[in-house]
PDB file of C-alpha atoms in Angstrom:
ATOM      1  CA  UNK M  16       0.000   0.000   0.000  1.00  0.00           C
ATOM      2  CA  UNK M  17       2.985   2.427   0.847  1.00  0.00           C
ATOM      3  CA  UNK M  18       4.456   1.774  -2.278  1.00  0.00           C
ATOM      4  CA  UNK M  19       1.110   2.458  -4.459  1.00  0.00           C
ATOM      5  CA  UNK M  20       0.912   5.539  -2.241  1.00  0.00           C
ATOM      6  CA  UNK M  21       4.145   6.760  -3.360  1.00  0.00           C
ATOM      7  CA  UNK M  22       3.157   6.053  -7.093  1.00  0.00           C
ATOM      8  CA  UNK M  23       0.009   8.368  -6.334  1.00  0.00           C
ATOM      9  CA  UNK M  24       2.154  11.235  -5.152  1.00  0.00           C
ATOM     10  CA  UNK M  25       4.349  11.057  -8.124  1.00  0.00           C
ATOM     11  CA  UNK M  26       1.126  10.878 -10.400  1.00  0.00           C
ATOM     12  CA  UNK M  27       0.132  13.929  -9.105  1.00  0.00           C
ATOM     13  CA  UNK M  28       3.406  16.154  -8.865  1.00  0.00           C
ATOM     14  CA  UNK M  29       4.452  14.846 -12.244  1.00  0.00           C
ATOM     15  CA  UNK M  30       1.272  15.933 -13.589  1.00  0.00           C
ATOM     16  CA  UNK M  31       1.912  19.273 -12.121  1.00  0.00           C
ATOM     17  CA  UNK M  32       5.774  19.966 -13.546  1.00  0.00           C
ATOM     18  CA  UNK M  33       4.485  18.631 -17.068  1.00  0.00           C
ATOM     19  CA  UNK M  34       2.107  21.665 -17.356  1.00  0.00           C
ATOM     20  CA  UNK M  35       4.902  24.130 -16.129  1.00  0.00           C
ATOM     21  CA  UNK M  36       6.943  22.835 -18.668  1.00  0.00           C
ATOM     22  CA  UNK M  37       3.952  23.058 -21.546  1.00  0.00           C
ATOM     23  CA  UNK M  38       2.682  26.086 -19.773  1.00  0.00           C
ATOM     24  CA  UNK M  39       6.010  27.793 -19.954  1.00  0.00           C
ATOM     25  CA  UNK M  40       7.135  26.564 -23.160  1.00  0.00           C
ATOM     26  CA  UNK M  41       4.414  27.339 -25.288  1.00  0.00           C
ATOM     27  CA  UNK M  42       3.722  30.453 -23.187  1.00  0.00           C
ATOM     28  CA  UNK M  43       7.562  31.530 -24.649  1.00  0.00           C
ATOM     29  CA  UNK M  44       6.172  30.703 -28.500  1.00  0.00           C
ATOM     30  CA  UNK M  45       2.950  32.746 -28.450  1.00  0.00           C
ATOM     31  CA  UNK M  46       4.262  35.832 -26.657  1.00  0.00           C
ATOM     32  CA  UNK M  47       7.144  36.041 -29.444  1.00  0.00           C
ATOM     33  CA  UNK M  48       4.389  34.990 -32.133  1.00  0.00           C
ATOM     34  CA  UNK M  49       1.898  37.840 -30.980  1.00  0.00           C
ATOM     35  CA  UNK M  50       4.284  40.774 -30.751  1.00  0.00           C
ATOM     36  CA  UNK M  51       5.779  39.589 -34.606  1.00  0.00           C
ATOM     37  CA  UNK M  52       1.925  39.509 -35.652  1.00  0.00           C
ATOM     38  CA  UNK M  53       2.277  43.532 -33.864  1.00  0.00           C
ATOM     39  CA  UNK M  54       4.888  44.129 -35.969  1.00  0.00           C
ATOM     40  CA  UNK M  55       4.366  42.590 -39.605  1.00  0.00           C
ATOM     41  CA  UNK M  56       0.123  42.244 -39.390  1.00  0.00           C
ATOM     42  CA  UNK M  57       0.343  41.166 -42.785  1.00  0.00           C
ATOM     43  CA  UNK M  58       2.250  37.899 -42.005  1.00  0.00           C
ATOM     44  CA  UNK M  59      -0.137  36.769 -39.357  1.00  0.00           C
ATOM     45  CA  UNK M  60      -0.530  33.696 -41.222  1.00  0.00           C
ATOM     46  CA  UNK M  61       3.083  32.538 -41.742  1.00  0.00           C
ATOM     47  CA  UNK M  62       3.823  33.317 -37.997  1.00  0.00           C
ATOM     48  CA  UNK M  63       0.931  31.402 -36.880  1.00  0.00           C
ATOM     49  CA  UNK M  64       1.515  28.376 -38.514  1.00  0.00           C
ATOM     50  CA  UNK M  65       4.798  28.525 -37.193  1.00  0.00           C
ATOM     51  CA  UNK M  66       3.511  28.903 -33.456  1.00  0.00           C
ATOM     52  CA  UNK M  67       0.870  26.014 -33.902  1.00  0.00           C
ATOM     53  CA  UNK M  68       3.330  23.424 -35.449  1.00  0.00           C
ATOM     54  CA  UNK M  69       5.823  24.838 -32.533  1.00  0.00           C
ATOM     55  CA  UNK M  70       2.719  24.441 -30.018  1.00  0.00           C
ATOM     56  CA  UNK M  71       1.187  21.179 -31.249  1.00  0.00           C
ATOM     57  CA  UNK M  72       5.064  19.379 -30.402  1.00  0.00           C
ATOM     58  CA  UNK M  73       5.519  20.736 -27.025  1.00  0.00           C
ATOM     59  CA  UNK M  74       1.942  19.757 -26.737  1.00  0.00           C
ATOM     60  CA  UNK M  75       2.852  16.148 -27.777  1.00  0.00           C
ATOM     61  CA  UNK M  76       5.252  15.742 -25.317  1.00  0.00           C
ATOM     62  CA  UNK M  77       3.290  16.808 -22.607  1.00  0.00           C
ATOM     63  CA  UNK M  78       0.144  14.166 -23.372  1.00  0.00           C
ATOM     64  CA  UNK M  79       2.857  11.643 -23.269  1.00  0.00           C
ATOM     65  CA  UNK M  80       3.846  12.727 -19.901  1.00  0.00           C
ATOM     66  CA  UNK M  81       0.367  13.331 -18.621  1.00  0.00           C
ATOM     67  CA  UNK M  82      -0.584   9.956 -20.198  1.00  0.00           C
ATOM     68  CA  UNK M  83       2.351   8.528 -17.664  1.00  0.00           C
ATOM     69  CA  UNK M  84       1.094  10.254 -14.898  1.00  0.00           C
ATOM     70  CA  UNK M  85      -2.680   8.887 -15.688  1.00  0.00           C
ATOM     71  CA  UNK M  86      -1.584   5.098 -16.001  1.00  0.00           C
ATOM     72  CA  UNK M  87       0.043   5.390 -12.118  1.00  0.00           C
ATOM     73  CA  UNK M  88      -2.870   7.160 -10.917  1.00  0.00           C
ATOM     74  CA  UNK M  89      -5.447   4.173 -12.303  1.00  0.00           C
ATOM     75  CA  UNK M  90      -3.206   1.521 -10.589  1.00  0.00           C
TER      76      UNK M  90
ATOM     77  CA  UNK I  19      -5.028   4.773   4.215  1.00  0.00           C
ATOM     78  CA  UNK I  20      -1.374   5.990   4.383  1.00  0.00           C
ATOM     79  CA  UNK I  21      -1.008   5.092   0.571  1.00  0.00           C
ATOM     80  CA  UNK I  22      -4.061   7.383  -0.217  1.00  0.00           C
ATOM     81  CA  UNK I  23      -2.552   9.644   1.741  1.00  0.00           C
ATOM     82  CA  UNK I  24      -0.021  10.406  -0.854  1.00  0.00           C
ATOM     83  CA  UNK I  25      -2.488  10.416  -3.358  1.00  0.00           C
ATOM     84  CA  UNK I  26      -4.535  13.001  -1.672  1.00  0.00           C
ATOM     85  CA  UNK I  27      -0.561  14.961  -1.150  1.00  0.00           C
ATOM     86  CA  UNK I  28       0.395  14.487  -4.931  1.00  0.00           C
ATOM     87  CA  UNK I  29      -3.075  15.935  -6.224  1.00  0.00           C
ATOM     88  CA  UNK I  30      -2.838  18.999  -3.731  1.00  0.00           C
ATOM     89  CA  UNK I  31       0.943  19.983  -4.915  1.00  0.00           C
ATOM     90  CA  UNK I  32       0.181  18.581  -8.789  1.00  0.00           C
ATOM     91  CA  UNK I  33      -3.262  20.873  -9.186  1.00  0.00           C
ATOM     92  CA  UNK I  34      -0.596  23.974  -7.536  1.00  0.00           C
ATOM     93  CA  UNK I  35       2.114  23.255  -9.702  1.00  0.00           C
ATOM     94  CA  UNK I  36      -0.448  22.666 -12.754  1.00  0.00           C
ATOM     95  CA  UNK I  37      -1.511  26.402 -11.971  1.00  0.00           C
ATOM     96  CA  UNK I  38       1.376  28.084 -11.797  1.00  0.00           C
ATOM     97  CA  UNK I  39       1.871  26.526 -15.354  1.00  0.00           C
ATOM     98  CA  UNK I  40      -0.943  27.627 -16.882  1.00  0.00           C
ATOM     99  CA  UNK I  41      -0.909  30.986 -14.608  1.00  0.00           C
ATOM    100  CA  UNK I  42       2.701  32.348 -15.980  1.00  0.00           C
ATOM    101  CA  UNK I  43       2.360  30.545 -19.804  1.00  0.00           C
ATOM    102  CA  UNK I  44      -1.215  32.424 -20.209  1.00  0.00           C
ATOM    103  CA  UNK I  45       0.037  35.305 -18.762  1.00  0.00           C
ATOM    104  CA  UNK I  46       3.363  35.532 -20.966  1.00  0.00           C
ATOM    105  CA  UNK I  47       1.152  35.581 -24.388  1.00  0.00           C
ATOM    106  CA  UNK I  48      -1.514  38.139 -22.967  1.00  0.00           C
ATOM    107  CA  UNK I  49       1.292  40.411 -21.739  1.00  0.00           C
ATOM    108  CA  UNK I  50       2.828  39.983 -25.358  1.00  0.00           C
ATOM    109  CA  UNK I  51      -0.432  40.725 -26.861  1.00  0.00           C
ATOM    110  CA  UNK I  52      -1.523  43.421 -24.863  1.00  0.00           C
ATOM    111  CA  UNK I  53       1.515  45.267 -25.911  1.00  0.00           C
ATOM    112  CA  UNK I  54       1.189  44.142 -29.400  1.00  0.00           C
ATOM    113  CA  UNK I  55      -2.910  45.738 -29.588  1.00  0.00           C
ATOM    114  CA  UNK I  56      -1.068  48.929 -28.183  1.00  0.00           C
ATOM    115  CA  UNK I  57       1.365  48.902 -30.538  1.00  0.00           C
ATOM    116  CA  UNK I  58      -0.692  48.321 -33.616  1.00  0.00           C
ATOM    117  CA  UNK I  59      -4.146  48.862 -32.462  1.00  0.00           C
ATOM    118  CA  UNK I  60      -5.515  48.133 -35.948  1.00  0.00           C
ATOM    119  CA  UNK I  61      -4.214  44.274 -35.960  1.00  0.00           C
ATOM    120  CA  UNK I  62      -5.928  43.375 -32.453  1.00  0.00           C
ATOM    121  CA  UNK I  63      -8.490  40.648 -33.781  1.00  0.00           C
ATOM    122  CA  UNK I  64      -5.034  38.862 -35.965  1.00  0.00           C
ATOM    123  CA  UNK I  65      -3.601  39.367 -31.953  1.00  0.00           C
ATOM    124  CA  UNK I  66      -6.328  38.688 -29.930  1.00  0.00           C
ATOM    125  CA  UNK I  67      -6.749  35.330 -32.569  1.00  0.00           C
ATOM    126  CA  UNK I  68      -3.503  33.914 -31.759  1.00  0.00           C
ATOM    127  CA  UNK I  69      -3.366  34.476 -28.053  1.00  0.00           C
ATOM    128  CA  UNK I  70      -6.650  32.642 -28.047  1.00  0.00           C
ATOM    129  CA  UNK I  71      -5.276  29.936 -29.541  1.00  0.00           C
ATOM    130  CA  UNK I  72      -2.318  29.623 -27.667  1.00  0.00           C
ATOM    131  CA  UNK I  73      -4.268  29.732 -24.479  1.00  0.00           C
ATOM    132  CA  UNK I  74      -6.620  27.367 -25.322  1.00  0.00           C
ATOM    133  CA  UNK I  75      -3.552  24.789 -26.141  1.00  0.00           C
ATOM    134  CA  UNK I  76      -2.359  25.829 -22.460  1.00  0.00           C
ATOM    135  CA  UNK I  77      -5.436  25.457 -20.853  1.00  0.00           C
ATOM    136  CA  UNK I  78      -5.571  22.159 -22.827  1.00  0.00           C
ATOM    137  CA  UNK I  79      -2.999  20.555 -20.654  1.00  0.00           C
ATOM    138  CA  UNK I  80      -3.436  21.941 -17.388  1.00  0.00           C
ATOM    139  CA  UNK I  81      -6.865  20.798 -17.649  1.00  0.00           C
ATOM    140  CA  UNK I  82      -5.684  17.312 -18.394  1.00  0.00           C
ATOM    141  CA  UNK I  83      -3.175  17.373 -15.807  1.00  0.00           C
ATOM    142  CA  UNK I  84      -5.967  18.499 -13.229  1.00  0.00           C
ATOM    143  CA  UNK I  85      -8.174  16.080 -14.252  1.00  0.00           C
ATOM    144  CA  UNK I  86      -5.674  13.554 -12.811  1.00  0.00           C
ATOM    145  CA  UNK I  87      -5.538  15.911  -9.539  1.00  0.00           C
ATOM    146  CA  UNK I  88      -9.150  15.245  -9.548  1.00  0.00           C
ATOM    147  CA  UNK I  89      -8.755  11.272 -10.030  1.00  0.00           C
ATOM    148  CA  UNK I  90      -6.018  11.214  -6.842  1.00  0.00           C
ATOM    149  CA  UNK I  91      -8.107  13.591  -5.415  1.00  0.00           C
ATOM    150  CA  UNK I  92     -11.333  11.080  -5.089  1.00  0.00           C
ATOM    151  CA  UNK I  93      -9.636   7.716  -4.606  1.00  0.00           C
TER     152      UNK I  93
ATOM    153  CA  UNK Y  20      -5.549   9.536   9.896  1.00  0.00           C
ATOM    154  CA  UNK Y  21      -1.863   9.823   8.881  1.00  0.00           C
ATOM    155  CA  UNK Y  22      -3.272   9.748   5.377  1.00  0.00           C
ATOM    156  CA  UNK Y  23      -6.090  12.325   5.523  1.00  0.00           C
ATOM    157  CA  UNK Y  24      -3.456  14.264   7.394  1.00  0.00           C
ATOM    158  CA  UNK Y  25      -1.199  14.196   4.331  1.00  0.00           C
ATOM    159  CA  UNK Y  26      -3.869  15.166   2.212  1.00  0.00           C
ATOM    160  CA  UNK Y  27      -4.612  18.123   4.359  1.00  0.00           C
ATOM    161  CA  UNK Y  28      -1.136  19.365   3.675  1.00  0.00           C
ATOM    162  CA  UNK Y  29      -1.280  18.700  -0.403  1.00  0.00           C
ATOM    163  CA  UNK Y  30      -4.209  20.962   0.162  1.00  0.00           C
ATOM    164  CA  UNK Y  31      -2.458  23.467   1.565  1.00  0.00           C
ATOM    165  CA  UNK Y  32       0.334  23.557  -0.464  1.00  0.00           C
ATOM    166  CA  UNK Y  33      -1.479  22.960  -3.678  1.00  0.00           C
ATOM    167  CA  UNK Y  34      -4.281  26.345  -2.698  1.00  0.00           C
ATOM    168  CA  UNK Y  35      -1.046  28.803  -2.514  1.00  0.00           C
ATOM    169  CA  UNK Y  36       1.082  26.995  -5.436  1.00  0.00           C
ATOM    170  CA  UNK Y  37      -2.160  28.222  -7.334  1.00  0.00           C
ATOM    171  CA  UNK Y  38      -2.475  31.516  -5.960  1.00  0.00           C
ATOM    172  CA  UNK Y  39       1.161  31.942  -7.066  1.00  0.00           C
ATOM    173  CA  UNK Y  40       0.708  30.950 -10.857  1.00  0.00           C
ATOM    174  CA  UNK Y  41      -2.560  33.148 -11.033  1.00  0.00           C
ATOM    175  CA  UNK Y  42      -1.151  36.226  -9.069  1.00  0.00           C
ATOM    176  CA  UNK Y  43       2.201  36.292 -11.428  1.00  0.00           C
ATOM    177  CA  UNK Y  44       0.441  35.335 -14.605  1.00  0.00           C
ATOM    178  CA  UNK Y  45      -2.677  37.706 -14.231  1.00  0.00           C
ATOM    179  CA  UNK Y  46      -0.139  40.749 -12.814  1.00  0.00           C
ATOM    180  CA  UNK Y  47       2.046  39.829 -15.916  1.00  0.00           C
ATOM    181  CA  UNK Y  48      -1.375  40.868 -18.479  1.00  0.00           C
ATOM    182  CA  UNK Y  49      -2.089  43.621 -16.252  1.00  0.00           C
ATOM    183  CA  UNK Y  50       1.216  45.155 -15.883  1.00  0.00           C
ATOM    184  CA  UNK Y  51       1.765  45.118 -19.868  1.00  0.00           C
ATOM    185  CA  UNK Y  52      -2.165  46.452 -20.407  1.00  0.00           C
ATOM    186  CA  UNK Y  53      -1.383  49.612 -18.109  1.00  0.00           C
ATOM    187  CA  UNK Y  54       1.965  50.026 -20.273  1.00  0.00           C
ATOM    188  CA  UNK Y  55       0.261  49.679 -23.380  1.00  0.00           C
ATOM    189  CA  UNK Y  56      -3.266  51.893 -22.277  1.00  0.00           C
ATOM    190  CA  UNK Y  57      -0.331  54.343 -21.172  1.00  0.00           C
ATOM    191  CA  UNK Y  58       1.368  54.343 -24.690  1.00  0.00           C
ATOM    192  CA  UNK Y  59      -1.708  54.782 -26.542  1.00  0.00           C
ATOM    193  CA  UNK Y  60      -4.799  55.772 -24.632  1.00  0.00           C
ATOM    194  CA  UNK Y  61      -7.070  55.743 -27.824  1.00  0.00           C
ATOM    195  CA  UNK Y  62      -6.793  51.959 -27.833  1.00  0.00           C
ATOM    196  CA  UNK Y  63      -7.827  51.405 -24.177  1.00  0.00           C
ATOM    197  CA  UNK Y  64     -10.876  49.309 -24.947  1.00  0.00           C
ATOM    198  CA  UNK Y  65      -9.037  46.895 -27.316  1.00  0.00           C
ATOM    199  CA  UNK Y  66      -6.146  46.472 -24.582  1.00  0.00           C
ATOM    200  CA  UNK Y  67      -8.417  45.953 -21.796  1.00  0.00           C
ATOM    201  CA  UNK Y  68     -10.831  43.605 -23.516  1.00  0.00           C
ATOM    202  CA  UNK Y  69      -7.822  41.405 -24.330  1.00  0.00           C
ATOM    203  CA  UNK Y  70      -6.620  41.266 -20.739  1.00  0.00           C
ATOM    204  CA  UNK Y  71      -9.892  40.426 -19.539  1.00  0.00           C
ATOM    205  CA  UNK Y  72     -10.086  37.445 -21.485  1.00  0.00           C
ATOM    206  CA  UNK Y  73      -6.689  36.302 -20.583  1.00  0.00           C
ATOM    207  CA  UNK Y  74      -7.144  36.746 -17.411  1.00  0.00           C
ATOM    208  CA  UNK Y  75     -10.318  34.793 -17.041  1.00  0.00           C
ATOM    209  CA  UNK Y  76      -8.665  32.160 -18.853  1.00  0.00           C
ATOM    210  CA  UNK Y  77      -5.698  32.324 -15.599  1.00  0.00           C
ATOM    211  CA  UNK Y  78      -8.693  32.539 -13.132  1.00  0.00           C
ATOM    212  CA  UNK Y  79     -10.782  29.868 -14.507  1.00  0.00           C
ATOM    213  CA  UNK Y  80      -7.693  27.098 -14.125  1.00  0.00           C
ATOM    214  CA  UNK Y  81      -6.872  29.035 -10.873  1.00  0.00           C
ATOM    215  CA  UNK Y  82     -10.563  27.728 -10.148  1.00  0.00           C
ATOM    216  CA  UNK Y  83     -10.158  24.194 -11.233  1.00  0.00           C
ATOM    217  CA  UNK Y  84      -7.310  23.859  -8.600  1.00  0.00           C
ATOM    218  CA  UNK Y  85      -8.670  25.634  -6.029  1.00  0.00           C
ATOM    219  CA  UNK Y  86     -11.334  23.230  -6.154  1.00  0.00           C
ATOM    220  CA  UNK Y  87      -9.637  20.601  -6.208  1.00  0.00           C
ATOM    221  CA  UNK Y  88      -7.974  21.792  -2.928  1.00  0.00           C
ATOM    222  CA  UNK Y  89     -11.330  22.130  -1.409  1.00  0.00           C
ATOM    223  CA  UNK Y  90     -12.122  18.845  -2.216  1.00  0.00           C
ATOM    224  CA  UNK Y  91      -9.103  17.206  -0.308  1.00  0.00           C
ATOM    225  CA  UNK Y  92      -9.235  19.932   2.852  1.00  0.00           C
ATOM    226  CA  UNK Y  93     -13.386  18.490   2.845  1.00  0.00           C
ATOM    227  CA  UNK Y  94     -12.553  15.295   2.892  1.00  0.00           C
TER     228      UNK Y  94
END
């Protein structure tokens, strides 16, 4: 039981640092992405593809880490 | 009941650290944008557009990391 | 009662871990709105509709973990 226990707790803070690292990460894209939309309006599209393929893989990574974090909280 | 224990422990801290996350990625486009509408108030809905979007990505995986909060939460 | 204690505590934790990603990331959007409402005043409205969406977005995570918080100090 202790040692389920301790799987629980790192279900949880894992879960936690995987969205600081998403958060953060795709936080950095879109701030750079909306102040080069400020500056050149008439690229918006180019620079938002750019942020969404940039967005979608930091996004990828972070399912497989919440997906982790899911399969020790079920046990 | 100790086992749970750290389940209940690991969904506290994981649903803070999720936050915090979510809290400074959000926050880091919406600063970027709100300097961007100020800088070229005529491109806001191109800006307000792709802050949206990258929030909604951000939000997308703190909400699946607190949904796992919420599963350690009501073992 | 060891292991509702130690849910207590992730409770605890996990309500000011939260209050720390929504106070930076909302005072982030705010601080860069007053900047940009101070560089050009005619575009207050835009600037200040964009930071209230964002920071709903922040407050409405901030929310989900809060809640989840309540849920564990409840139990």
């Amino acid at each position: 039981m202790e040692g389920l226990g301790l799987g629980y707790l790192g279900a949880g803070i894992g879960a936690g640092l995987a969205v600081i690292g998403a958060g953060l990460g795709i936080g950095n894209v879109a701030a750079s992405a909306a102040e080069g939309v400020a500056r050149q309006p008439e690229a918006t599209a180019d620079i938002r593809t750019t942020m969404i393929i940039a967005a979608a893989l930091i996004e990828g990574v972070a399912l497989f880490g919440e997906v982790i974090c899911v399969l020790l909280a079920l046990k």
